[in-house]
Amino acid sequence: MNGSKPPVPSGFGIFKNTTCHTEKKISVFFSVIFMTVGILSNSLAIVILMKAYQRFRQKSKASFLLFASGLVVTDLFGHLINGTIAVFVYASDKDWIRFNQSNVLCSVFGICMVFFGLCPLFLGSVMAVERCIGVTKPIFHSTKMTSKHVKMMLTVVCLFAVFIAFLPILRLRAYQIQASRTWCFYKTEHIEDWEDRFYLLLFSCLGLLALAISFLCNAVTGVTLLRVKFKSQQRQGRSHHFEMIIQLLAIMCVSCICWSPFLVTMANIGINENRSLETCETILFALRMATWNQILDPWVYILLRKAVLKNLYKITRRCCGMHIMNLHMWELSSIKNSLKVAAISESPSSSKQINKQSLNSMGQ
């Protein structure tokens, strides 16, 4: 009567005339390929980690394997749930009005996007902290970091990610269909008040904070491992140091490269409150980059293992003819000896034994 516009159903944002155009056949094909590769990669990584957990029952390595298994299982379910919903949306020609009248599917999709986005980042940062403590304070790690504590930490991390994902629902704010009409997330278009901006900034700040913690802890761990390696004259643990440094660098690079574009883009939208065709294309590209993180994560544990690195070293040495290190260093290494070296170097009793040995040698 007064010329006002009819109300828009919850979750169905007012789309601009210029939206992201995606071809149905190509989009469905790539969605199926990404989901299949992600599921197979994470399943293979789970099998490898479970076998490693059964072989190495040491406390120091058991905690790392539990965290790694939790990360890979989270990535697996993320691919399975989000990938299935995405394929269904593409196969339905993105007709949300037909199959999402009550906005249930969009809410589930948005909750899963937030949870499976933040939870791996949180687990990666917790793993970095755990490795840092295990290398710098091995005695404290061996006495305090039990499997029970690790499982409690995994539960707390998952519950915190669930709380962040359900926060808009608790505040009666629905997840919104994005401009490409292929996924749901926080409101990124026609932002009305501070709460819409808060969710975007909260997601991006938590993700960037997790990446920063991972970067700092992995850097400290790598420097400590190098210092222990150069201080120790024994050959034990050298290949383990090398293996750990390679894995830390790979995890750090994969997480930063894949997740930074999406987190920065969400922060930019939350601060500037503007959307354009270019921003829509940027969001889709950044979202696919973040999806690649869940595909590449398991391959860090599949490929960058001691057995694989040993074979790569043999091939490189055979092709290049370079003598980098003796191969028997790989056979004499173990994480137990590495931690013994670090523990002895920081314990006060070791200095007393060294002084006694020096006095005896001088007396002789």
mmCIF file of C-alpha atoms in Angstrom:
data_model
loop_
_atom_site.group_PDB
_atom_site.id
_atom_site.type_symbol
_atom_site.label_atom_id
_atom_site.label_comp_id
_atom_site.label_asym_id
_atom_site.label_seq_id
_atom_site.Cartn_x
_atom_site.Cartn_y
_atom_site.Cartn_z
ATOM 1 C CA MET A 1 0.000 0.000 0.000
ATOM 2 C CA ASN A 2 2.772 2.446 0.892
ATOM 3 C CA GLY A 3 4.997 1.277 -1.940
ATOM 4 C CA SER A 4 7.274 -0.770 0.308
ATOM 5 C CA LYS A 5 9.048 -3.840 -1.063
ATOM 6 C CA PRO A 6 7.768 -7.275 -0.086
ATOM 7 C CA PRO A 7 9.757 -9.008 2.613
ATOM 8 C CA VAL A 8 12.553 -11.288 1.502
ATOM 9 C CA PRO A 9 12.627 -14.784 3.035
ATOM 10 C CA SER A 10 15.349 -15.427 5.559
ATOM 11 C CA GLY A 11 18.598 -16.438 3.936
ATOM 12 C CA PHE A 12 17.660 -15.125 0.494
ATOM 13 C CA GLY A 13 19.645 -11.945 0.192
ATOM 14 C CA ILE A 14 18.853 -9.302 -2.396
ATOM 15 C CA PHE A 15 21.220 -10.239 -5.218
ATOM 16 C CA LYS A 16 22.701 -7.734 -7.576
ATOM 17 C CA ASN A 17 22.014 -7.945 -11.269
ATOM 18 C CA THR A 18 25.665 -8.810 -11.836
ATOM 19 C CA THR A 19 26.465 -12.046 -10.064
ATOM 20 C CA CYS A 20 29.191 -14.612 -10.525
ATOM 21 C CA HIS A 21 28.430 -16.771 -13.525
ATOM 22 C CA THR A 22 29.579 -20.393 -13.271
ATOM 23 C CA GLU A 23 28.961 -23.065 -15.858
ATOM 24 C CA LYS A 24 26.952 -25.928 -14.409
ATOM 25 C CA LYS A 25 28.778 -28.851 -16.044
ATOM 26 C CA ILE A 26 32.264 -27.534 -15.250
ATOM 27 C CA SER A 27 31.327 -26.594 -11.683
ATOM 28 C CA VAL A 28 29.757 -29.982 -10.948
ATOM 29 C CA PHE A 29 32.764 -31.746 -12.473
ATOM 30 C CA PHE A 30 35.307 -29.831 -10.403
ATOM 31 C CA SER A 31 33.225 -30.179 -7.237
ATOM 32 C CA VAL A 32 33.074 -33.957 -7.651
ATOM 33 C CA ILE A 33 36.810 -34.137 -8.440
ATOM 34 C CA PHE A 34 37.765 -31.990 -5.418
ATOM 35 C CA MET A 35 35.515 -33.995 -3.098
ATOM 36 C CA THR A 36 36.792 -37.355 -4.377
ATOM 37 C CA VAL A 37 40.464 -36.414 -4.221
ATOM 38 C CA GLY A 38 40.009 -34.912 -0.755
ATOM 39 C CA ILE A 39 38.234 -37.981 0.619
ATOM 40 C CA LEU A 40 40.780 -40.407 -0.843
ATOM 41 C CA SER A 41 43.767 -38.344 0.308
ATOM 42 C CA ASN A 42 42.502 -37.930 3.856
ATOM 43 C CA SER A 43 41.480 -41.599 4.078
ATOM 44 C CA LEU A 44 44.976 -42.662 3.028
ATOM 45 C CA ALA A 45 46.521 -40.279 5.538
ATOM 46 C CA ILE A 46 44.309 -41.677 8.320
ATOM 47 C CA VAL A 47 45.480 -45.227 7.542
ATOM 48 C CA ILE A 48 49.138 -44.143 7.596
ATOM 49 C CA LEU A 49 48.754 -42.223 10.859
ATOM 50 C CA MET A 50 46.924 -45.094 12.547
ATOM 51 C CA LYS A 51 49.658 -47.546 11.541
ATOM 52 C CA ALA A 52 52.299 -45.120 12.788
ATOM 53 C CA TYR A 53 50.428 -44.725 16.075
ATOM 54 C CA GLN A 54 50.375 -48.486 16.554
ATOM 55 C CA ARG A 55 54.078 -48.831 15.750
ATOM 56 C CA PHE A 56 55.360 -45.924 17.849
ATOM 57 C CA ARG A 57 53.817 -45.946 21.303
ATOM 58 C CA GLN A 58 56.168 -43.273 22.676
ATOM 59 C CA LYS A 59 54.445 -40.465 24.557
ATOM 60 C CA SER A 60 56.312 -37.797 22.660
ATOM 61 C CA LYS A 61 55.154 -38.991 19.270
ATOM 62 C CA ALA A 62 51.740 -40.333 20.310
ATOM 63 C CA SER A 63 50.414 -36.845 21.093
ATOM 64 C CA PHE A 64 51.553 -35.521 17.711
ATOM 65 C CA LEU A 65 49.909 -38.468 15.917
ATOM 66 C CA LEU A 66 46.641 -37.948 17.797
ATOM 67 C CA PHE A 67 46.524 -34.272 16.826
ATOM 68 C CA ALA A 68 47.423 -35.103 13.228
ATOM 69 C CA SER A 69 44.706 -37.772 13.108
ATOM 70 C CA GLY A 70 42.158 -35.281 14.441
ATOM 71 C CA LEU A 71 43.160 -32.767 11.776
ATOM 72 C CA VAL A 72 42.900 -35.299 8.951
ATOM 73 C CA VAL A 73 39.549 -36.665 10.190
ATOM 74 C CA THR A 74 38.187 -33.100 10.307
ATOM 75 C CA ASP A 75 39.360 -32.471 6.746
ATOM 76 C CA LEU A 76 37.769 -35.757 5.649
ATOM 77 C CA PHE A 77 34.332 -34.906 7.050
ATOM 78 C CA GLY A 78 34.662 -31.372 5.703
ATOM 79 C CA HIS A 79 35.113 -32.701 2.184
ATOM 80 C CA LEU A 80 32.359 -35.277 2.614
ATOM 81 C CA ILE A 81 29.669 -32.926 4.008
ATOM 82 C CA ASN A 82 30.480 -29.647 2.247
ATOM 83 C CA GLY A 83 31.301 -31.407 -1.005
ATOM 84 C CA THR A 84 28.016 -33.313 -1.001
ATOM 85 C CA ILE A 85 25.978 -30.152 -0.391
ATOM 86 C CA ALA A 86 27.889 -28.248 -3.081
ATOM 87 C CA VAL A 87 27.349 -30.994 -5.662
ATOM 88 C CA PHE A 88 23.634 -31.080 -4.781
ATOM 89 C CA VAL A 89 23.354 -27.295 -5.215
ATOM 90 C CA TYR A 90 25.075 -27.392 -8.613
ATOM 91 C CA ALA A 91 23.020 -30.402 -9.742
ATOM 92 C CA SER A 92 19.806 -28.552 -8.736
ATOM 93 C CA ASP A 93 20.806 -25.623 -10.949
ATOM 94 C CA LYS A 94 21.254 -23.434 -7.828
ATOM 95 C CA ASP A 95 17.488 -23.102 -7.434
ATOM 96 C CA TRP A 96 17.536 -22.347 -3.701
ATOM 97 C CA ILE A 97 13.915 -21.164 -3.634
ATOM 98 C CA ARG A 98 12.772 -24.638 -4.663
ATOM 99 C CA PHE A 99 14.705 -26.752 -2.121
ATOM 100 C CA ASN A 100 15.457 -24.234 0.660
ATOM 101 C CA GLN A 101 12.102 -22.760 1.592
ATOM 102 C CA SER A 102 12.738 -22.883 5.349
ATOM 103 C CA ASN A 103 16.455 -21.963 5.012
ATOM 104 C CA VAL A 104 17.504 -25.198 6.757
ATOM 105 C CA LEU A 105 19.959 -26.301 4.072
ATOM 106 C CA CYS A 106 21.608 -22.886 3.888
ATOM 107 C CA SER A 107 21.987 -22.788 7.675
ATOM 108 C CA VAL A 108 23.539 -26.265 7.725
ATOM 109 C CA PHE A 109 25.840 -25.334 4.832
ATOM 110 C CA GLY A 110 26.931 -22.121 6.555
ATOM 111 C CA ILE A 111 27.551 -23.848 9.892
ATOM 112 C CA CYS A 112 29.637 -26.533 8.175
ATOM 113 C CA MET A 113 31.621 -23.937 6.209
ATOM 114 C CA VAL A 114 32.548 -22.053 9.382
ATOM 115 C CA PHE A 115 33.237 -25.141 11.507
ATOM 116 C CA PHE A 116 35.306 -27.054 8.933
ATOM 117 C CA GLY A 117 37.115 -23.837 8.092
ATOM 118 C CA LEU A 118 38.150 -22.822 11.601
ATOM 119 C CA CYS A 119 38.611 -26.233 13.218
ATOM 120 C CA PRO A 120 41.591 -27.323 11.029
ATOM 121 C CA LEU A 121 43.239 -23.935 11.600
ATOM 122 C CA PHE A 122 42.774 -24.275 15.370
ATOM 123 C CA LEU A 123 44.113 -27.833 15.310
ATOM 124 C CA GLY A 124 47.111 -26.731 13.273
ATOM 125 C CA SER A 125 47.971 -24.041 15.800
ATOM 126 C CA VAL A 126 47.512 -26.451 18.734
ATOM 127 C CA MET A 127 49.770 -28.963 16.982
ATOM 128 C CA ALA A 128 52.396 -26.262 16.523
ATOM 129 C CA VAL A 129 52.234 -25.370 20.216
ATOM 130 C CA GLU A 130 52.474 -29.049 21.182
ATOM 131 C CA ARG A 131 55.522 -29.606 18.968
ATOM 132 C CA CYS A 132 57.153 -26.471 20.312
ATOM 133 C CA ILE A 133 56.684 -27.637 23.910
ATOM 134 C CA GLY A 134 57.855 -31.139 23.041
ATOM 135 C CA VAL A 135 61.108 -29.880 21.546
ATOM 136 C CA THR A 136 61.930 -27.001 23.874
ATOM 137 C CA LYS A 137 60.647 -28.592 27.128
ATOM 138 C CA PRO A 138 60.802 -32.369 26.594
ATOM 139 C CA ILE A 139 60.702 -33.257 30.299
ATOM 140 C CA PHE A 140 57.547 -31.196 30.890
ATOM 141 C CA HIS A 141 56.018 -32.603 27.694
ATOM 142 C CA SER A 142 56.689 -36.238 28.626
ATOM 143 C CA THR A 143 55.188 -35.846 32.109
ATOM 144 C CA LYS A 144 52.206 -33.553 31.397
ATOM 145 C CA MET A 145 51.170 -34.242 27.798
ATOM 146 C CA THR A 146 49.327 -37.564 28.129
ATOM 147 C CA SER A 147 46.848 -39.068 25.688
ATOM 148 C CA LYS A 148 44.007 -38.078 28.034
ATOM 149 C CA HIS A 149 45.115 -34.430 27.935
ATOM 150 C CA VAL A 150 45.442 -34.560 24.160
ATOM 151 C CA LYS A 151 41.888 -35.885 23.767
ATOM 152 C CA MET A 152 40.595 -33.180 26.116
ATOM 153 C CA MET A 153 42.335 -30.503 24.053
ATOM 154 C CA LEU A 154 40.871 -31.919 20.849
ATOM 155 C CA THR A 155 37.396 -31.827 22.409
ATOM 156 C CA VAL A 156 37.817 -28.217 23.593
ATOM 157 C CA VAL A 157 39.019 -27.080 20.160
ATOM 158 C CA CYS A 158 36.090 -28.745 18.390
ATOM 159 C CA LEU A 159 33.556 -27.346 20.863
ATOM 160 C CA PHE A 160 34.950 -23.836 20.449
ATOM 161 C CA ALA A 161 34.687 -24.126 16.653
ATOM 162 C CA VAL A 162 31.106 -25.400 17.032
ATOM 163 C CA PHE A 163 30.263 -22.408 19.228
ATOM 164 C CA ILE A 164 31.622 -19.955 16.649
ATOM 165 C CA ALA A 165 29.670 -21.720 13.893
ATOM 166 C CA PHE A 166 26.376 -21.646 15.852
ATOM 167 C CA LEU A 167 26.824 -18.083 17.113
ATOM 168 C CA PRO A 168 24.716 -16.438 14.354
ATOM 169 C CA ILE A 169 21.950 -19.014 14.907
ATOM 170 C CA LEU A 170 21.958 -18.298 18.636
ATOM 171 C CA ARG A 171 21.684 -14.592 17.845
ATOM 172 C CA LEU A 172 18.827 -15.272 15.390
ATOM 173 C CA ARG A 173 20.942 -14.228 12.399
ATOM 174 C CA ALA A 174 20.515 -16.536 9.425
ATOM 175 C CA TYR A 175 23.337 -17.575 7.142
ATOM 176 C CA GLN A 176 23.047 -16.001 3.712
ATOM 177 C CA ILE A 177 23.236 -17.395 0.188
ATOM 178 C CA GLN A 178 26.206 -15.744 -1.488
ATOM 179 C CA ALA A 179 26.149 -13.885 -4.793
ATOM 180 C CA SER A 180 27.371 -16.905 -6.775
ATOM 181 C CA ARG A 181 24.383 -18.862 -5.350
ATOM 182 C CA THR A 182 26.663 -21.869 -4.768
ATOM 183 C CA TRP A 183 27.431 -21.648 -1.039
ATOM 184 C CA CYS A 184 26.284 -20.074 2.221
ATOM 185 C CA PHE A 185 28.224 -18.002 4.695
ATOM 186 C CA TYR A 186 27.958 -14.903 6.846
ATOM 187 C CA LYS A 187 26.260 -11.901 5.306
ATOM 188 C CA THR A 188 28.749 -10.356 2.883
ATOM 189 C CA GLU A 189 26.365 -8.155 0.874
ATOM 190 C CA HIS A 190 24.120 -5.302 1.993
ATOM 191 C CA ILE A 191 25.671 -5.313 5.454
ATOM 192 C CA GLU A 192 23.294 -3.482 7.756
ATOM 193 C CA ASP A 193 24.800 -3.191 11.245
ATOM 194 C CA TRP A 194 27.815 -3.937 13.415
ATOM 195 C CA GLU A 195 26.802 -7.557 14.034
ATOM 196 C CA ASP A 196 27.141 -8.513 10.381
ATOM 197 C CA ARG A 197 30.598 -7.002 10.352
ATOM 198 C CA PHE A 198 31.454 -8.643 13.673
ATOM 199 C CA TYR A 199 30.944 -12.182 12.375
ATOM 200 C CA LEU A 200 33.157 -11.589 9.346
ATOM 201 C CA LEU A 201 35.896 -9.967 11.414
ATOM 202 C CA LEU A 202 35.649 -12.654 14.111
ATOM 203 C CA PHE A 203 36.098 -15.439 11.558
ATOM 204 C CA SER A 204 39.008 -13.763 9.796
ATOM 205 C CA CYS A 205 40.759 -12.645 12.991
ATOM 206 C CA LEU A 206 40.540 -16.095 14.581
ATOM 207 C CA GLY A 207 41.865 -17.702 11.414
ATOM 208 C CA LEU A 208 44.738 -15.239 11.032
ATOM 209 C CA LEU A 209 45.570 -15.588 14.736
ATOM 210 C CA ALA A 210 45.760 -19.373 14.362
ATOM 211 C CA LEU A 211 48.091 -18.976 11.372
ATOM 212 C CA ALA A 212 50.286 -16.522 13.296
ATOM 213 C CA ILE A 213 50.560 -18.875 16.284
ATOM 214 C CA SER A 214 51.455 -21.757 13.958
ATOM 215 C CA PHE A 215 54.090 -19.652 12.206
ATOM 216 C CA LEU A 216 55.746 -18.487 15.436
ATOM 217 C CA CYS A 217 55.713 -21.901 17.145
ATOM 218 C CA ASN A 218 56.979 -23.699 14.044
ATOM 219 C CA ALA A 219 59.759 -21.132 13.687
ATOM 220 C CA VAL A 220 60.817 -21.632 17.317
ATOM 221 C CA THR A 221 60.662 -25.411 16.877
ATOM 222 C CA GLY A 222 62.757 -25.321 13.733
ATOM 223 C CA VAL A 223 65.419 -23.081 15.272
ATOM 224 C CA THR A 224 65.577 -25.292 18.376
ATOM 225 C CA LEU A 225 65.945 -28.445 16.295
ATOM 226 C CA LEU A 226 68.760 -26.894 14.282
ATOM 227 C CA ARG A 227 70.552 -25.784 17.441
ATOM 228 C CA VAL A 228 70.290 -29.263 18.971
ATOM 229 C CA LYS A 229 71.484 -30.794 15.722
ATOM 230 C CA PHE A 230 74.606 -28.634 15.491
ATOM 231 C CA LYS A 231 75.395 -28.915 19.214
ATOM 232 C CA SER A 232 75.124 -32.695 19.327
ATOM 233 C CA GLN A 233 78.087 -34.564 17.971
ATOM 234 C CA GLN A 234 76.144 -37.817 17.773
ATOM 235 C CA ARG A 235 74.532 -38.927 14.553
ATOM 236 C CA GLN A 236 71.388 -40.045 16.301
ATOM 237 C CA GLY A 237 68.306 -38.041 15.499
ATOM 238 C CA ARG A 238 69.768 -36.073 12.608
ATOM 239 C CA SER A 239 67.371 -37.496 10.057
ATOM 240 C CA HIS A 240 64.487 -36.964 12.466
ATOM 241 C CA HIS A 241 65.485 -33.306 12.772
ATOM 242 C CA PHE A 242 65.583 -33.084 9.000
ATOM 243 C CA GLU A 243 62.194 -34.799 8.653
ATOM 244 C CA MET A 244 60.565 -32.560 11.269
ATOM 245 C CA ILE A 245 61.910 -29.343 9.730
ATOM 246 C CA ILE A 246 60.638 -30.359 6.276
ATOM 247 C CA GLN A 247 57.171 -31.179 7.661
ATOM 248 C CA LEU A 248 56.969 -27.966 9.670
ATOM 249 C CA LEU A 249 57.898 -25.827 6.668
ATOM 250 C CA ALA A 250 55.427 -27.661 4.438
ATOM 251 C CA ILE A 251 52.512 -27.339 6.884
ATOM 252 C CA MET A 252 53.287 -23.677 7.464
ATOM 253 C CA CYS A 253 53.509 -22.841 3.757
ATOM 254 C CA VAL A 254 50.367 -24.782 2.783
ATOM 255 C CA SER A 255 48.226 -23.193 5.500
ATOM 256 C CA CYS A 256 49.425 -19.646 4.881
ATOM 257 C CA ILE A 257 49.194 -19.808 1.083
ATOM 258 C CA CYS A 258 45.773 -21.482 0.982
ATOM 259 C CA TRP A 259 43.952 -19.685 3.795
ATOM 260 C CA SER A 260 45.382 -16.163 3.755
ATOM 261 C CA PRO A 261 43.485 -14.956 0.629
ATOM 262 C CA PHE A 262 40.080 -16.009 1.994
ATOM 263 C CA LEU A 263 40.692 -14.650 5.497
ATOM 264 C CA VAL A 264 42.002 -11.331 4.199
ATOM 265 C CA THR A 265 39.074 -11.031 1.776
ATOM 266 C CA MET A 266 36.536 -11.621 4.572
ATOM 267 C CA ALA A 267 38.303 -9.050 6.758
ATOM 268 C CA ASN A 268 38.276 -6.549 3.888
ATOM 269 C CA ILE A 269 34.532 -7.009 3.371
ATOM 270 C CA GLY A 270 33.876 -6.666 7.099
ATOM 271 C CA ILE A 271 35.834 -3.415 7.253
ATOM 272 C CA ASN A 272 34.834 -1.763 3.967
ATOM 273 C CA GLU A 273 31.282 -3.137 3.579
ATOM 274 C CA ASN A 274 31.435 -3.093 -0.207
ATOM 275 C CA ARG A 275 30.848 -5.726 -2.840
ATOM 276 C CA SER A 276 31.452 -5.734 -6.584
ATOM 277 C CA LEU A 277 31.742 -8.224 -9.425
ATOM 278 C CA GLU A 278 35.492 -8.338 -8.918
ATOM 279 C CA THR A 279 35.060 -9.038 -5.201
ATOM 280 C CA CYS A 280 32.664 -11.886 -5.992
ATOM 281 C CA GLU A 281 35.202 -13.488 -8.311
ATOM 282 C CA THR A 282 37.905 -12.942 -5.694
ATOM 283 C CA ILE A 283 35.819 -14.664 -3.028
ATOM 284 C CA LEU A 284 35.262 -17.709 -5.224
ATOM 285 C CA PHE A 285 38.968 -17.940 -6.022
ATOM 286 C CA ALA A 286 39.914 -17.553 -2.354
ATOM 287 C CA LEU A 287 37.326 -20.179 -1.350
ATOM 288 C CA ARG A 288 38.794 -22.683 -3.791
ATOM 289 C CA MET A 289 42.270 -21.902 -2.469
ATOM 290 C CA ALA A 290 41.065 -22.691 1.051
ATOM 291 C CA THR A 291 39.589 -25.961 -0.217
ATOM 292 C CA TRP A 292 42.999 -26.942 -1.555
ATOM 293 C CA ASN A 293 44.385 -26.685 1.982
ATOM 294 C CA GLN A 294 42.180 -29.614 3.045
ATOM 295 C CA ILE A 295 43.447 -31.574 0.044
ATOM 296 C CA LEU A 296 47.150 -30.806 0.541
ATOM 297 C CA ASP A 297 47.209 -31.253 4.335
ATOM 298 C CA PRO A 298 47.124 -35.068 4.263
ATOM 299 C CA TRP A 299 49.793 -35.233 1.569
ATOM 300 C CA VAL A 300 52.225 -33.552 3.952
ATOM 301 C CA TYR A 301 51.976 -36.613 6.182
ATOM 302 C CA ILE A 302 51.806 -39.055 3.251
ATOM 303 C CA LEU A 303 54.795 -37.810 1.267
ATOM 304 C CA LEU A 304 57.048 -36.124 3.818
ATOM 305 C CA ARG A 305 57.826 -39.235 5.847
ATOM 306 C CA LYS A 306 61.242 -40.667 6.582
ATOM 307 C CA ALA A 307 60.838 -43.616 4.227
ATOM 308 C CA VAL A 308 59.700 -41.406 1.331
ATOM 309 C CA LEU A 309 62.370 -38.779 2.002
ATOM 310 C CA LYS A 310 65.006 -41.521 2.103
ATOM 311 C CA ASN A 311 63.972 -42.767 -1.343
ATOM 312 C CA LEU A 312 63.892 -39.211 -2.688
ATOM 313 C CA TYR A 313 67.369 -38.676 -1.291
ATOM 314 C CA LYS A 314 68.628 -41.818 -3.037
ATOM 315 C CA ILE A 315 67.123 -40.716 -6.359
ATOM 316 C CA THR A 316 68.532 -37.192 -5.995
ATOM 317 C CA ARG A 317 71.965 -38.486 -5.097
ATOM 318 C CA ARG A 318 71.911 -40.920 -8.011
ATOM 319 C CA CYS A 319 70.830 -38.230 -10.485
ATOM 320 C CA CYS A 320 72.935 -35.334 -9.227
ATOM 321 C CA GLY A 321 75.902 -37.276 -7.889
ATOM 322 C CA MET A 322 75.995 -35.104 -4.757
ATOM 323 C CA HIS A 323 77.198 -36.486 -1.429
ATOM 324 C CA ILE A 324 75.050 -34.610 1.080
ATOM 325 C CA MET A 325 75.053 -37.069 3.985
ATOM 326 C CA ASN A 326 75.731 -40.727 4.664
ATOM 327 C CA LEU A 327 72.719 -42.982 4.273
ATOM 328 C CA HIS A 328 73.281 -44.785 7.546
ATOM 329 C CA MET A 329 72.231 -41.589 9.344
ATOM 330 C CA TRP A 330 68.683 -42.528 8.429
ATOM 331 C CA GLU A 331 68.969 -45.932 10.092
ATOM 332 C CA LEU A 332 70.370 -44.663 13.399
ATOM 333 C CA SER A 333 67.760 -41.947 13.947
ATOM 334 C CA SER A 334 64.799 -42.040 16.303
ATOM 335 C CA ILE A 335 62.690 -39.491 18.068
ATOM 336 C CA LYS A 336 63.587 -41.035 21.407
ATOM 337 C CA ASN A 337 67.280 -40.300 20.975
ATOM 338 C CA SER A 338 66.507 -36.789 19.768
ATOM 339 C CA LEU A 339 64.474 -35.991 22.846
ATOM 340 C CA LYS A 340 67.122 -37.578 25.087
ATOM 341 C CA VAL A 341 69.731 -35.208 23.691
ATOM 342 C CA ALA A 342 67.461 -32.187 24.278
ATOM 343 C CA ALA A 343 66.497 -33.378 27.774
ATOM 344 C CA ILE A 344 70.083 -34.038 28.839
ATOM 345 C CA SER A 345 71.232 -30.676 27.543
ATOM 346 C CA GLU A 346 68.677 -28.798 29.668
ATOM 347 C CA SER A 347 68.860 -30.945 32.871
ATOM 348 C CA PRO A 348 71.134 -29.669 35.682
ATOM 349 C CA SER A 349 72.498 -33.124 36.468
ATOM 350 C CA SER A 350 74.117 -33.385 33.050
ATOM 351 C CA SER A 351 76.410 -30.439 33.750
ATOM 352 C CA LYS A 352 77.543 -32.052 36.998
ATOM 353 C CA GLN A 353 78.409 -35.303 35.228
ATOM 354 C CA ILE A 354 80.349 -33.427 32.591
ATOM 355 C CA ASN A 355 82.347 -31.588 35.285
ATOM 356 C CA LYS A 356 83.132 -34.869 37.062
ATOM 357 C CA GLN A 357 84.325 -36.446 33.835
ATOM 358 C CA SER A 358 86.577 -33.456 33.099
ATOM 359 C CA LEU A 359 88.084 -33.564 36.645
ATOM 360 C CA ASN A 360 88.766 -37.294 36.342
ATOM 361 C CA SER A 361 90.456 -36.815 32.997
ATOM 362 C CA MET A 362 92.641 -34.026 34.408
ATOM 363 C CA GLY A 363 93.550 -36.178 37.428
ATOM 364 C CA GLN A 364 94.616 -38.977 35.136
#
